PDB file of C-alpha atoms and ligand atoms in Angstrom:
ATOM      1  CA  MET A 122    -158.267  63.594-225.938  1.00 71.00           C
ATOM      2  CA  ASP A 123    -158.471  62.669-229.577  1.00 81.00           C
ATOM      3  CA  PHE A 124    -155.751  60.698-231.330  1.00 87.00           C
ATOM      4  CA  ASP A 125    -155.277  58.417-234.258  1.00 95.00           C
ATOM      5  CA  TYR A 126    -154.551  54.766-233.305  1.00 97.00           C
ATOM      6  CA  ARG A 127    -152.563  52.672-235.781  1.00 97.00           C
ATOM      7  CA  ARG A 128    -151.088  49.213-235.754  1.00 97.00           C
ATOM      8  CA  PRO A 129    -148.253  48.741-238.281  1.00 98.00           C
ATOM      9  CA  ALA A 130    -147.524  45.381-239.893  1.00 96.00           C
ATOM     10  CA  ARG A 131    -143.910  46.329-240.655  1.00 97.00           C
ATOM     11  CA  VAL A 132    -141.278  48.415-238.825  1.00 98.00           C
ATOM     12  CA  ALA A 133    -140.839  50.597-241.932  1.00 98.00           C
ATOM     13  CA  GLU A 134    -144.501  51.545-241.683  1.00 98.00           C
ATOM     14  CA  ALA A 135    -144.060  52.670-238.059  1.00 98.00           C
ATOM     15  CA  VAL A 136    -141.028  54.748-239.052  1.00 98.00           C
ATOM     16  CA  ALA A 137    -142.943  56.344-241.947  1.00 98.00           C
ATOM     17  CA  TRP A 138    -145.808  57.320-239.618  1.00 98.00           C
ATOM     18  CA  LEU A 139    -143.370  58.798-237.065  1.00 98.00           C
ATOM     19  CA  ARG A 140    -141.911  60.920-239.893  1.00 98.00           C
ATOM     20  CA  GLU A 141    -145.337  61.900-241.148  1.00 96.00           C
ATOM     21  CA  ASP A 142    -146.487  63.153-237.727  1.00 96.00           C
ATOM     22  CA  PRO A 143    -143.848  64.565-235.321  1.00 94.00           C
ATOM     23  CA  GLU A 144    -146.400  64.334-232.483  1.00 96.00           C
ATOM     24  CA  ALA A 145    -146.889  60.584-233.014  1.00 97.00           C
ATOM     25  CA  LYS A 146    -145.726  58.190-230.284  1.00 97.00           C
ATOM     26  CA  LEU A 147    -144.823  54.520-230.301  1.00 98.00           C
ATOM     27  CA  LEU A 148    -146.915  52.439-227.918  1.00 98.00           C
ATOM     28  CA  ALA A 149    -145.401  49.324-226.322  1.00 98.00           C
ATOM     29  CA  GLY A 150    -147.253  48.185-223.173  1.00 97.00           C
ATOM     30  CA  GLY A 151    -148.369  51.702-222.282  1.00 97.00           C
ATOM     31  CA  GLN A 152    -147.145  51.370-218.692  1.00 97.00           C
ATOM     32  CA  SER A 153    -145.357  54.742-218.785  1.00 96.00           C
ATOM     33  CA  LEU A 154    -146.891  56.354-221.844  1.00 97.00           C
ATOM     34  CA  LEU A 155    -150.537  56.023-220.800  1.00 95.00           C
ATOM     35  CA  ALA A 156    -149.812  57.494-217.368  1.00 94.00           C
ATOM     36  CA  ALA A 157    -148.028  60.404-219.057  1.00 95.00           C
ATOM     37  CA  ILE A 158    -151.014  60.921-221.381  1.00 94.00           C
ATOM     38  CA  ASN A 159    -153.479  60.792-218.474  1.00 93.00           C
ATOM     39  CA  LEU A 160    -151.442  63.415-216.640  1.00 94.00           C
ATOM     40  CA  ARG A 161    -151.280  65.535-219.831  1.00 92.00           C
ATOM     41  CA  LEU A 162    -147.490  65.316-219.774  1.00 93.00           C
ATOM     42  CA  SER A 163    -147.670  63.856-223.260  1.00 93.00           C
ATOM     43  CA  GLU A 164    -150.293  64.688-225.861  1.00 93.00           C
ATOM     44  CA  PRO A 165    -149.632  62.509-228.896  1.00 96.00           C
ATOM     45  CA  THR A 166    -151.779  62.976-231.974  1.00 96.00           C
ATOM     46  CA  MET A 167    -151.130  59.403-233.104  1.00 97.00           C
ATOM     47  CA  LEU A 168    -150.397  56.180-231.188  1.00 98.00           C
ATOM     48  CA  ILE A 169    -148.457  53.566-233.137  1.00 98.00           C
ATOM     49  CA  ASP A 170    -149.020  50.205-231.442  1.00 98.00           C
ATOM     50  CA  LEU A 171    -145.988  47.939-231.849  1.00 98.00           C
ATOM     51  CA  GLN A 172    -147.741  44.737-230.753  1.00 95.00           C
ATOM     52  CA  ALA A 173    -148.106  43.110-234.144  1.00 94.00           C
ATOM     53  CA  LEU A 174    -144.469  43.485-235.257  1.00 97.00           C
ATOM     54  CA  PRO A 175    -142.780  40.054-235.262  1.00 93.00           C
ATOM     55  CA  GLU A 176    -139.271  41.614-235.508  1.00 94.00           C
ATOM     56  CA  LEU A 177    -139.735  43.101-232.027  1.00 98.00           C
ATOM     57  CA  ASN A 178    -140.686  39.826-230.394  1.00 95.00           C
ATOM     58  CA  GLY A 179    -138.778  36.728-229.456  1.00 97.00           C
ATOM     59  CA  ILE A 180    -135.970  35.608-227.219  1.00 98.00           C
ATOM     60  CA  ARG A 181    -133.201  33.552-228.806  1.00 98.00           C
ATOM     61  CA  ALA A 182    -129.550  32.564-228.605  1.00 98.00           C
ATOM     62  CA  GLN A 183    -127.786  34.597-231.266  1.00 94.00           C
ATOM     63  CA  GLU A 184    -124.158  35.332-232.246  1.00 90.00           C
ATOM     64  CA  GLY A 185    -122.829  33.714-229.064  1.00 93.00           C
ATOM     65  CA  GLY A 186    -125.118  35.877-226.939  1.00 98.00           C
ATOM     66  CA  LEU A 187    -128.757  36.397-226.115  1.00 98.00           C
ATOM     67  CA  TRP A 188    -131.263  38.405-228.141  1.00 98.00           C
ATOM     68  CA  ILE A 189    -134.341  39.837-226.453  1.00 98.00           C
ATOM     69  CA  GLY A 190    -136.903  41.594-228.638  1.00 98.00           C
ATOM     70  CA  ALA A 191    -138.044  45.084-227.631  1.00 98.00           C
ATOM     71  CA  MET A 192    -141.682  43.997-227.202  1.00 98.00           C
ATOM     72  CA  CYS A 193    -140.868  41.128-224.843  1.00 98.00           C
ATOM     73  CA  SER A 194    -142.677  41.710-221.584  1.00 98.00           C
ATOM     74  CA  HIS A 195    -140.835  41.620-218.281  1.00 98.00           C
ATOM     75  CA  ALA A 196    -142.888  38.534-217.394  1.00 98.00           C
ATOM     76  CA  SER A 197    -141.832  36.681-220.545  1.00 98.00           C
ATOM     77  CA  VAL A 198    -138.160  37.454-219.849  1.00 98.00           C
ATOM     78  CA  ALA A 199    -138.510  36.369-216.210  1.00 98.00           C
ATOM     79  CA  ALA A 200    -140.089  33.063-217.271  1.00 98.00           C
ATOM     80  CA  SER A 201    -137.755  32.297-220.187  1.00 98.00           C
ATOM     81  CA  PRO A 202    -135.664  29.127-219.669  1.00 98.00           C
ATOM     82  CA  LEU A 203    -133.174  30.484-222.228  1.00 98.00           C
ATOM     83  CA  VAL A 204    -132.648  33.739-220.322  1.00 98.00           C
ATOM     84  CA  ARG A 205    -132.326  31.802-217.067  1.00 98.00           C
ATOM     85  CA  GLN A 206    -129.712  29.611-218.687  1.00 98.00           C
ATOM     86  CA  LEU A 207    -127.640  32.222-220.575  1.00 98.00           C
ATOM     87  CA  ALA A 208    -127.974  35.417-218.530  1.00 98.00           C
ATOM     88  CA  PRO A 209    -129.854  34.606-215.306  1.00 97.00           C
ATOM     89  CA  MET A 210    -129.429  38.126-213.947  1.00 98.00           C
ATOM     90  CA  LEU A 211    -131.850  39.408-216.587  1.00 98.00           C
ATOM     91  CA  ALA A 212    -134.578  36.947-215.575  1.00 98.00           C
ATOM     92  CA  GLN A 213    -134.067  37.897-211.939  1.00 98.00           C
ATOM     93  CA  LEU A 214    -134.139  41.625-212.770  1.00 98.00           C
ATOM     94  CA  ALA A 215    -137.302  41.291-214.855  1.00 98.00           C
ATOM     95  CA  HIS A 216    -139.014  39.246-212.140  1.00 98.00           C
ATOM     96  CA  GLY A 217    -138.486  42.069-209.636  1.00 97.00           C
ATOM     97  CA  ILE A 218    -140.120  44.792-211.741  1.00 97.00           C
ATOM     98  CA  GLY A 219    -143.349  46.330-210.412  1.00 95.00           C
ATOM     99  CA  ASP A 220    -146.194  43.886-209.881  1.00 94.00           C
ATOM    100  CA  GLN A 221    -147.730  41.100-211.977  1.00 95.00           C
ATOM    101  CA  GLN A 222    -149.784  43.517-214.096  1.00 95.00           C
ATOM    102  CA  ILE A 223    -146.776  45.753-214.847  1.00 96.00           C
ATOM    103  CA  ARG A 224    -144.670  42.714-215.717  1.00 98.00           C
ATOM    104  CA  GLN A 225    -147.313  41.360-218.107  1.00 98.00           C
ATOM    105  CA  ARG A 226    -147.636  44.634-220.040  1.00 97.00           C
ATOM    106  CA  GLY A 227    -144.321  46.491-219.582  1.00 98.00           C
ATOM    107  CA  THR A 228    -141.588  45.769-222.113  1.00 98.00           C
ATOM    108  CA  LEU A 229    -137.815  45.832-222.402  1.00 98.00           C
ATOM    109  CA  GLY A 230    -137.970  48.299-225.331  1.00 98.00           C
ATOM    110  CA  GLY A 231    -140.410  50.635-223.588  1.00 98.00           C
ATOM    111  CA  SER A 232    -138.337  50.635-220.427  1.00 98.00           C
ATOM    112  CA  ILE A 233    -135.030  51.518-222.075  1.00 98.00           C
ATOM    113  CA  ALA A 234    -136.581  54.041-224.510  1.00 98.00           C
ATOM    114  CA  ASN A 235    -138.248  55.738-221.536  1.00 98.00           C
ATOM    115  CA  ALA A 236    -134.951  55.740-219.565  1.00 97.00           C
ATOM    116  CA  ASP A 237    -136.599  56.394-216.216  1.00 96.00           C
ATOM    117  CA  PRO A 238    -133.792  57.174-213.734  1.00 95.00           C
ATOM    118  CA  ALA A 239    -135.181  54.590-211.281  1.00 96.00           C
ATOM    119  CA  ALA A 240    -135.817  51.802-213.819  1.00 97.00           C
ATOM    120  CA  CYS A 241    -134.218  48.375-213.561  1.00 98.00           C
ATOM    121  CA  TRP A 242    -133.592  47.504-217.232  1.00 98.00           C
ATOM    122  CA  PRO A 243    -131.078  50.305-217.895  1.00 98.00           C
ATOM    123  CA  ALA A 244    -128.932  48.873-215.081  1.00 98.00           C
ATOM    124  CA  GLY A 245    -129.012  45.392-216.620  1.00 98.00           C
ATOM    125  CA  VAL A 246    -128.294  46.628-220.145  1.00 98.00           C
ATOM    126  CA  MET A 247    -125.461  48.883-218.940  1.00 98.00           C
ATOM    127  CA  ALA A 248    -123.780  46.372-216.607  1.00 98.00           C
ATOM    128  CA  LEU A 249    -123.839  43.604-219.205  1.00 98.00           C
ATOM    129  CA  GLY A 250    -122.664  46.007-221.911  1.00 98.00           C
ATOM    130  CA  GLY A 251    -125.654  45.162-224.093  1.00 98.00           C
ATOM    131  CA  THR A 252    -126.084  46.503-227.612  1.00 98.00           C
ATOM    132  CA  VAL A 253    -129.362  48.218-228.448  1.00 98.00           C
ATOM    133  CA  CYS A 254    -130.402  47.393-232.013  1.00 98.00           C
ATOM    134  CA  THR A 255    -132.718  49.790-233.789  1.00 98.00           C
ATOM    135  CA  ASP A 256    -134.249  49.899-237.240  1.00 98.00           C
ATOM    136  CA  ARG A 257    -131.068  51.637-238.505  1.00 98.00           C
ATOM    137  CA  ARG A 258    -128.083  51.048-236.199  1.00 98.00           C
ATOM    138  CA  GLN A 259    -126.540  49.310-233.232  1.00 98.00           C
ATOM    139  CA  LEU A 260    -125.886  51.368-230.122  1.00 98.00           C
ATOM    140  CA  PRO A 261    -123.675  50.153-227.269  1.00 98.00           C
ATOM    141  CA  ALA A 262    -125.307  50.799-223.878  1.00 98.00           C
ATOM    142  CA  ASP A 263    -122.749  53.511-223.096  1.00 98.00           C
ATOM    143  CA  GLU A 264    -123.924  55.474-226.145  1.00 98.00           C
ATOM    144  CA  PHE A 265    -127.626  54.661-225.876  1.00 98.00           C
ATOM    145  CA  PHE A 266    -128.342  56.168-222.448  1.00 98.00           C
ATOM    146  CA  THR A 267    -127.675  59.887-222.427  1.00 97.00           C
ATOM    147  CA  GLY A 268    -129.272  61.057-219.164  1.00 95.00           C
ATOM    148  CA  LEU A 269    -132.521  61.654-217.347  1.00 95.00           C
ATOM    149  CA  PHE A 270    -135.380  60.250-219.484  1.00 96.00           C
ATOM    150  CA  SER A 271    -133.022  60.679-222.387  1.00 97.00           C
ATOM    151  CA  THR A 272    -131.474  58.361-224.980  1.00 98.00           C
ATOM    152  CA  ALA A 273    -129.618  58.628-228.281  1.00 98.00           C
ATOM    153  CA  LEU A 274    -132.779  57.566-230.171  1.00 98.00           C
ATOM    154  CA  GLU A 275    -133.907  59.827-233.015  1.00 98.00           C
ATOM    155  CA  PRO A 276    -137.582  60.848-232.882  1.00 97.00           C
ATOM    156  CA  ASP A 277    -138.371  58.437-235.750  1.00 98.00           C
ATOM    157  CA  GLU A 278    -136.218  55.536-234.524  1.00 98.00           C
ATOM    158  CA  VAL A 279    -137.572  52.186-233.327  1.00 98.00           C
ATOM    159  CA  VAL A 280    -135.783  49.855-230.908  1.00 98.00           C
ATOM    160  CA  LEU A 281    -135.920  46.292-232.266  1.00 98.00           C
ATOM    161  CA  GLY A 282    -134.251  44.590-229.309  1.00 98.00           C
ATOM    162  CA  VAL A 283    -131.106  44.198-227.273  1.00 98.00           C
ATOM    163  CA  GLN A 284    -128.202  41.823-227.840  1.00 98.00           C
ATOM    164  CA  PHE A 285    -126.647  40.704-224.544  1.00 98.00           C
ATOM    165  CA  PRO A 286    -123.482  38.738-223.809  1.00 98.00           C
ATOM    166  CA  CYS A 287    -123.980  35.547-221.807  1.00 97.00           C
ATOM    167  CA  THR A 288    -122.711  35.335-218.263  1.00 96.00           C
ATOM    168  CA  GLN A 289    -123.495  33.607-214.993  1.00 95.00           C
ATOM    169  CA  GLN A 290    -121.315  36.088-213.103  1.00 96.00           C
ATOM    170  CA  ALA A 291    -123.807  38.888-212.675  1.00 98.00           C
ATOM    171  CA  HIS A 292    -126.350  40.076-210.171  1.00 98.00           C
ATOM    172  CA  TYR A 293    -128.871  42.875-209.769  1.00 98.00           C
ATOM    173  CA  LEU A 294    -130.033  44.143-206.387  1.00 98.00           C
ATOM    174  CA  LYS A 295    -132.330  47.016-205.634  1.00 98.00           C
ATOM    175  CA  PHE A 296    -133.692  48.690-202.548  1.00 97.00           C
ATOM    176  CA  GLU A 297    -137.290  49.145-203.560  1.00 94.00           C
ATOM    177  CA  GLN A 298    -139.468  52.180-203.286  1.00 90.00           C
ATOM    178  CA  PRO A 299    -142.226  50.289-201.448  1.00 87.00           C
ATOM    179  CA  ALA A 300    -145.228  51.641-203.368  1.00 86.00           C
ATOM    180  CA  SER A 301    -144.005  51.131-206.950  1.00 85.00           C
ATOM    181  CA  ARG A 302    -141.085  48.712-206.523  1.00 88.00           C
ATOM    182  CA  PHE A 303    -138.987  51.065-208.663  1.00 93.00           C
ATOM    183  CA  ALA A 304    -135.391  51.236-207.441  1.00 94.00           C
ATOM    184  CA  MET A 305    -134.722  53.757-204.684  1.00 94.00           C
ATOM    185  CA  THR A 306    -131.227  52.638-205.570  1.00 97.00           C
ATOM    186  CA  GLY A 307    -130.313  49.565-207.600  1.00 98.00           C
ATOM    187  CA  VAL A 308    -126.966  48.081-208.544  1.00 98.00           C
ATOM    188  CA  ALA A 309    -126.072  45.662-211.328  1.00 98.00           C
ATOM    189  CA  VAL A 310    -122.650  44.036-211.348  1.00 98.00           C
ATOM    190  CA  ALA A 311    -121.506  41.820-214.205  1.00 98.00           C
ATOM    191  CA  GLN A 312    -118.313  40.082-215.176  1.00 97.00           C
ATOM    192  CA  VAL A 313    -118.160  39.227-218.857  1.00 96.00           C
ATOM    193  CA  GLY A 314    -114.882  37.488-219.709  1.00 93.00           C
ATOM    194  CA  SER A 315    -112.322  39.469-217.747  1.00 92.00           C
ATOM    195  CA  VAL A 316    -114.266  42.740-217.788  1.00 96.00           C
ATOM    196  CA  VAL A 317    -116.316  43.881-214.791  1.00 97.00           C
ATOM    197  CA  ARG A 318    -119.003  46.519-215.251  1.00 98.00           C
ATOM    198  CA  VAL A 319    -121.091  48.174-212.575  1.00 98.00           C
ATOM    199  CA  ALA A 320    -124.226  50.215-213.178  1.00 98.00           C
ATOM    200  CA  VAL A 321    -126.243  52.110-210.581  1.00 98.00           C
ATOM    201  CA  THR A 322    -129.868  53.124-211.074  1.00 98.00           C
ATOM    202  CA  GLY A 323    -132.119  55.274-208.907  1.00 96.00           C
ATOM    203  CA  LEU A 324    -129.586  58.017-208.252  1.00 94.00           C
ATOM    204  CA  GLY A 325    -131.838  60.526-209.960  1.00 87.00           C
ATOM    205  CA  SER A 326    -130.024  61.645-213.078  1.00 88.00           C
ATOM    206  CA  GLY A 327    -130.028  58.534-215.236  1.00 95.00           C
ATOM    207  CA  ILE A 328    -128.099  55.314-215.296  1.00 97.00           C
ATOM    208  CA  TYR A 329    -124.607  55.683-213.853  1.00 97.00           C
ATOM    209  CA  ARG A 330    -121.504  53.592-214.488  1.00 97.00           C
ATOM    210  CA  TRP A 331    -119.529  53.391-211.276  1.00 96.00           C
ATOM    211  CA  GLN A 332    -115.995  53.201-212.650  1.00 95.00           C
ATOM    212  CA  ALA A 333    -114.126  53.307-209.327  1.00 95.00           C
ATOM    213  CA  ALA A 334    -116.017  50.185-208.243  1.00 96.00           C
ATOM    214  CA  GLU A 335    -115.342  48.546-211.618  1.00 97.00           C
ATOM    215  CA  GLN A 336    -111.596  49.140-211.231  1.00 96.00           C
ATOM    216  CA  ALA A 337    -111.604  47.754-207.683  1.00 96.00           C
ATOM    217  CA  LEU A 338    -113.545  44.633-208.735  1.00 96.00           C
ATOM    218  CA  GLN A 339    -111.426  44.189-211.834  1.00 95.00           C
ATOM    219  CA  ARG A 340    -108.460  43.660-209.527  1.00 93.00           C
ATOM    220  CA  ARG A 341    -110.391  41.232-207.336  1.00 94.00           C
ATOM    221  CA  LEU A 342    -114.027  40.229-207.570  1.00 95.00           C
ATOM    222  CA  ALA A 343    -114.704  40.237-203.824  1.00 95.00           C
ATOM    223  CA  PRO A 344    -116.663  42.447-201.412  1.00 94.00           C
ATOM    224  CA  GLU A 345    -113.427  43.292-199.578  1.00 95.00           C
ATOM    225  CA  ALA A 346    -112.089  44.887-202.756  1.00 94.00           C
ATOM    226  CA  LEU A 347    -114.776  47.526-202.307  1.00 94.00           C
ATOM    227  CA  LEU A 348    -113.593  48.706-198.889  1.00 90.00           C
ATOM    228  CA  GLY A 349    -113.130  52.441-199.159  1.00 87.00           C
ATOM    229  CA  CYS A 350    -115.069  52.578-202.407  1.00 90.00           C
ATOM    230  CA  VAL A 351    -117.571  55.349-201.725  1.00 90.00           C
ATOM    231  CA  LEU A 352    -120.048  56.803-204.163  1.00 91.00           C
ATOM    232  CA  ASP A 353    -119.937  60.597-204.197  1.00 89.00           C
ATOM    233  CA  ALA A 354    -123.328  61.794-202.916  1.00 91.00           C
ATOM    234  CA  GLY A 355    -122.980  64.742-205.318  1.00 91.00           C
ATOM    235  CA  ILE A 356    -123.878  62.336-208.133  1.00 90.00           C
ATOM    236  CA  ALA A 357    -127.206  61.451-206.485  1.00 92.00           C
ATOM    237  CA  MET A 358    -130.362  63.474-205.994  1.00 92.00           C
ATOM    238  CA  GLY A 359    -132.608  63.571-202.942  1.00 93.00           C
ATOM    239  CA  ASP A 360    -136.402  63.494-202.960  1.00 91.00           C
ATOM    240  CA  ILE A 361    -139.260  62.680-200.587  1.00 90.00           C
ATOM    241  CA  HIS A 362    -138.234  59.012-200.556  1.00 91.00           C
ATOM    242  CA  ALA A 363    -134.516  59.310-199.795  1.00 93.00           C
ATOM    243  CA  SER A 364    -131.733  61.843-199.484  1.00 95.00           C
ATOM    244  CA  ALA A 365    -128.805  61.903-201.910  1.00 96.00           C
ATOM    245  CA  ALA A 366    -126.472  60.715-199.137  1.00 96.00           C
ATOM    246  CA  PHE A 367    -128.726  57.741-198.331  1.00 96.00           C
ATOM    247  CA  ARG A 368    -128.896  56.745-201.995  1.00 96.00           C
ATOM    248  CA  ALA A 369    -125.106  56.885-202.304  1.00 95.00           C
ATOM    249  CA  HIS A 370    -124.774  54.817-199.120  1.00 95.00           C
ATOM    250  CA  LEU A 371    -127.269  52.254-200.434  1.00 96.00           C
ATOM    251  CA  ALA A 372    -125.282  51.895-203.652  1.00 96.00           C
ATOM    252  CA  ALA A 373    -122.181  50.839-201.722  1.00 95.00           C
ATOM    253  CA  VAL A 374    -124.114  48.391-199.505  1.00 96.00           C
ATOM    254  CA  LEU A 375    -125.978  46.822-202.447  1.00 97.00           C
ATOM    255  CA  MET A 376    -122.751  46.561-204.403  1.00 96.00           C
ATOM    256  CA  ARG A 377    -121.045  44.506-201.719  1.00 96.00           C
ATOM    257  CA  ARG A 378    -124.097  42.250-201.403  1.00 97.00           C
ATOM    258  CA  ALA A 379    -124.352  41.765-205.161  1.00 97.00           C
ATOM    259  CA  VAL A 380    -120.694  40.728-205.374  1.00 97.00           C
ATOM    260  CA  GLN A 381    -121.176  38.406-202.412  1.00 96.00           C
ATOM    261  CA  HIS A 382    -124.119  36.828-204.220  1.00 96.00           C
ATOM    262  CA  ILE A 383    -122.073  36.279-207.393  1.00 96.00           C
ATOM    263  CA  LEU A 384    -119.303  34.569-205.420  1.00 95.00           C
ATOM    264  CA  LYS A 385    -121.759  32.395-203.515  1.00 91.00           C
ATOM    265  CA  SER A 386    -123.584  31.249-206.650  1.00 89.00           C
ATOM    266  CA  SER A 387    -120.374  30.489-208.500  1.00 81.00           C
ATOM    267  CA  LYS A 388    -119.387  28.081-205.672  1.00 74.00           C
ATOM    268  CA  LEU A 389    -122.677  26.150-205.923  1.00 64.00           C
TER     269      LEU A 389
HETATM  270  C1  FAD B 456    -146.716  51.146-210.837  1.00 87.80           C
HETATM  271  C2  FAD B 456    -145.494  50.912-211.703  1.00 87.80           C
HETATM  272  C3  FAD B 456    -144.404  50.256-211.161  1.00 87.80           C
HETATM  273  C4  FAD B 456    -143.261  50.053-211.926  1.00 87.80           C
HETATM  274  N1  FAD B 456    -142.183  49.436-211.341  1.00 87.80           N
HETATM  275  C5  FAD B 456    -141.062  49.321-212.047  1.00 87.80           C
HETATM  276  C6  FAD B 456    -139.900  48.727-211.481  1.00 87.80           C
HETATM  277  O1  FAD B 456    -139.887  48.248-210.358  1.00 87.80           O
HETATM  278  N2  FAD B 456    -138.768  48.668-212.260  1.00 87.80           N
HETATM  279  C7  FAD B 456    -138.744  49.130-213.541  1.00 87.80           C
HETATM  280  O2  FAD B 456    -137.716  49.037-214.196  1.00 87.80           O
HETATM  281  N3  FAD B 456    -139.831  49.652-214.111  1.00 87.80           N
HETATM  282  C8  FAD B 456    -140.981  49.759-213.409  1.00 87.80           C
HETATM  283  N4  FAD B 456    -142.072  50.281-213.999  1.00 87.80           N
HETATM  284  C9  FAD B 456    -141.992  50.652-215.447  1.00 87.80           C
HETATM  285  C10 FAD B 456    -142.480  49.486-216.330  1.00 87.80           C
HETATM  286  O3  FAD B 456    -141.706  48.393-216.057  1.00 87.80           O
HETATM  287  C11 FAD B 456    -142.417  49.715-217.865  1.00 87.80           C
HETATM  288  O4  FAD B 456    -141.372  49.010-218.452  1.00 87.80           O
HETATM  289  C12 FAD B 456    -142.172  51.077-218.283  1.00 87.80           C
HETATM  290  O5  FAD B 456    -143.188  51.858-217.688  1.00 87.80           O
HETATM  291  C13 FAD B 456    -142.287  51.199-219.815  1.00 87.80           C
HETATM  292  O6  FAD B 456    -143.563  50.752-220.174  1.00 87.80           O
HETATM  293  P1  FAD B 456    -143.899  50.053-221.546  1.00 87.80           P
HETATM  294  O7  FAD B 456    -142.895  49.028-221.863  1.00 87.80           O
HETATM  295  O8  FAD B 456    -145.316  49.657-221.478  1.00 87.80           O
HETATM  296  O9  FAD B 456    -143.670  51.241-222.629  1.00 87.80           O
HETATM  297  P2  FAD B 456    -144.667  52.408-223.040  1.00 87.80           P
HETATM  298  O10 FAD B 456    -145.226  53.052-221.836  1.00 87.80           O
HETATM  299  O11 FAD B 456    -145.630  51.929-224.068  1.00 87.80           O
HETATM  300  O12 FAD B 456    -143.633  53.378-223.756  1.00 87.80           O
HETATM  301  C14 FAD B 456    -142.688  54.108-222.999  1.00 87.80           C
HETATM  302  C15 FAD B 456    -141.901  55.034-223.962  1.00 87.80           C
HETATM  303  O13 FAD B 456    -141.031  54.277-224.793  1.00 87.80           O
HETATM  304  C16 FAD B 456    -141.326  54.515-226.172  1.00 87.80           C
HETATM  305  N5  FAD B 456    -141.160  53.215-226.825  1.00 87.80           N
HETATM  306  C17 FAD B 456    -141.802  52.064-226.496  1.00 87.80           C
HETATM  307  N6  FAD B 456    -141.341  51.054-227.252  1.00 87.80           N
HETATM  308  C18 FAD B 456    -140.398  51.578-228.075  1.00 87.80           C
HETATM  309  C19 FAD B 456    -139.546  51.022-229.083  1.00 87.80           C
HETATM  310  N7  FAD B 456    -139.570  49.719-229.391  1.00 87.80           N
HETATM  311  N8  FAD B 456    -138.697  51.862-229.722  1.00 87.80           N
HETATM  312  C20 FAD B 456    -138.634  53.181-229.408  1.00 87.80           C
HETATM  313  N9  FAD B 456    -139.399  53.759-228.466  1.00 87.80           N
HETATM  314  C21 FAD B 456    -140.266  52.956-227.802  1.00 87.80           C
HETATM  315  C22 FAD B 456    -142.754  55.032-226.194  1.00 87.80           C
HETATM  316  O14 FAD B 456    -143.001  55.837-227.330  1.00 87.80           O
HETATM  317  C23 FAD B 456    -142.801  55.842-224.907  1.00 87.80           C
HETATM  318  O15 FAD B 456    -142.213  57.107-225.104  1.00 87.80           O
HETATM  319  C24 FAD B 456    -143.228  50.485-213.272  1.00 87.80           C
HETATM  320  C25 FAD B 456    -144.335  51.119-213.833  1.00 87.80           C
HETATM  321  C26 FAD B 456    -145.453  51.345-213.070  1.00 87.80           C
HETATM  322  C27 FAD B 456    -146.637  52.025-213.691  1.00 87.80           C
END
């Protein structure tokens, strides 16, 4: 396969190239894109490597929250003392992604732009109510994720990073698909101020906000509050790894354990 490889020095340059060639693709760590190219699921005519863009790098405390640049690798997030201090769930989530190689190359921006229905980052961004910042606008998580491998991004739009609120009251748990460590089902629960948000990944159709569980936990952040809270298996999809009913069951089990974990850590 023949394609043009370019490395922009500014975000505006990347945007201009995306406009110039509708078949161009942004390249982050290549952990999803290169596999798609190898399988001929994607045939870009130009690869625009985002590595050299300083605006897409860096982790910092900002506007009372935490900023993580789109090109930050999972490994750098997992190892960041600032992330561990301000939003420890994100370090824990990033540490559990794939294996060492995936974590070194895979990025926050690539993961959320790809919006794989079994990915971990969408759960973290959704549960914390993060804001995705692009070269032209700010998108709340609820507006950013639009479905299976689908987001609100325009074809020429570049994710710069995500702004997260800070909280200690959050936890992510997944039941791993043993070969890839993607989530067979994964649940992120977060309390930010008085608001509780719950996101479920791995159900098959994109990241899902479990509002019945949110309402139950809003009344009382305790596993007992979830008694009778059942995820409708109709929301999930079955495949060779797990049936829809098993995925829905896992969501409820993981949810209770995640809440238990939050309570236990807040007593320490
Ligand atoms: C074996 C294996 C196991 C994995 N296990 C897990 C797991 O357990 N949990 C999990 O969450 N993920 C997992 N992943 C996914 C991995 O974590 C990567 O984050 C994901 O594949 C995206 O890769 P990347 O960041 O290299 O982006 P790329 O592959 O480079 O890009 C992915 C897509 O995003 C677009 N893109 C990239 N950056 C931007 C940007 N800044 N703005 C707009 N669009 C952009 C690209 O054009 C492309 O369409 C696994 C992957 C593999 C191969």
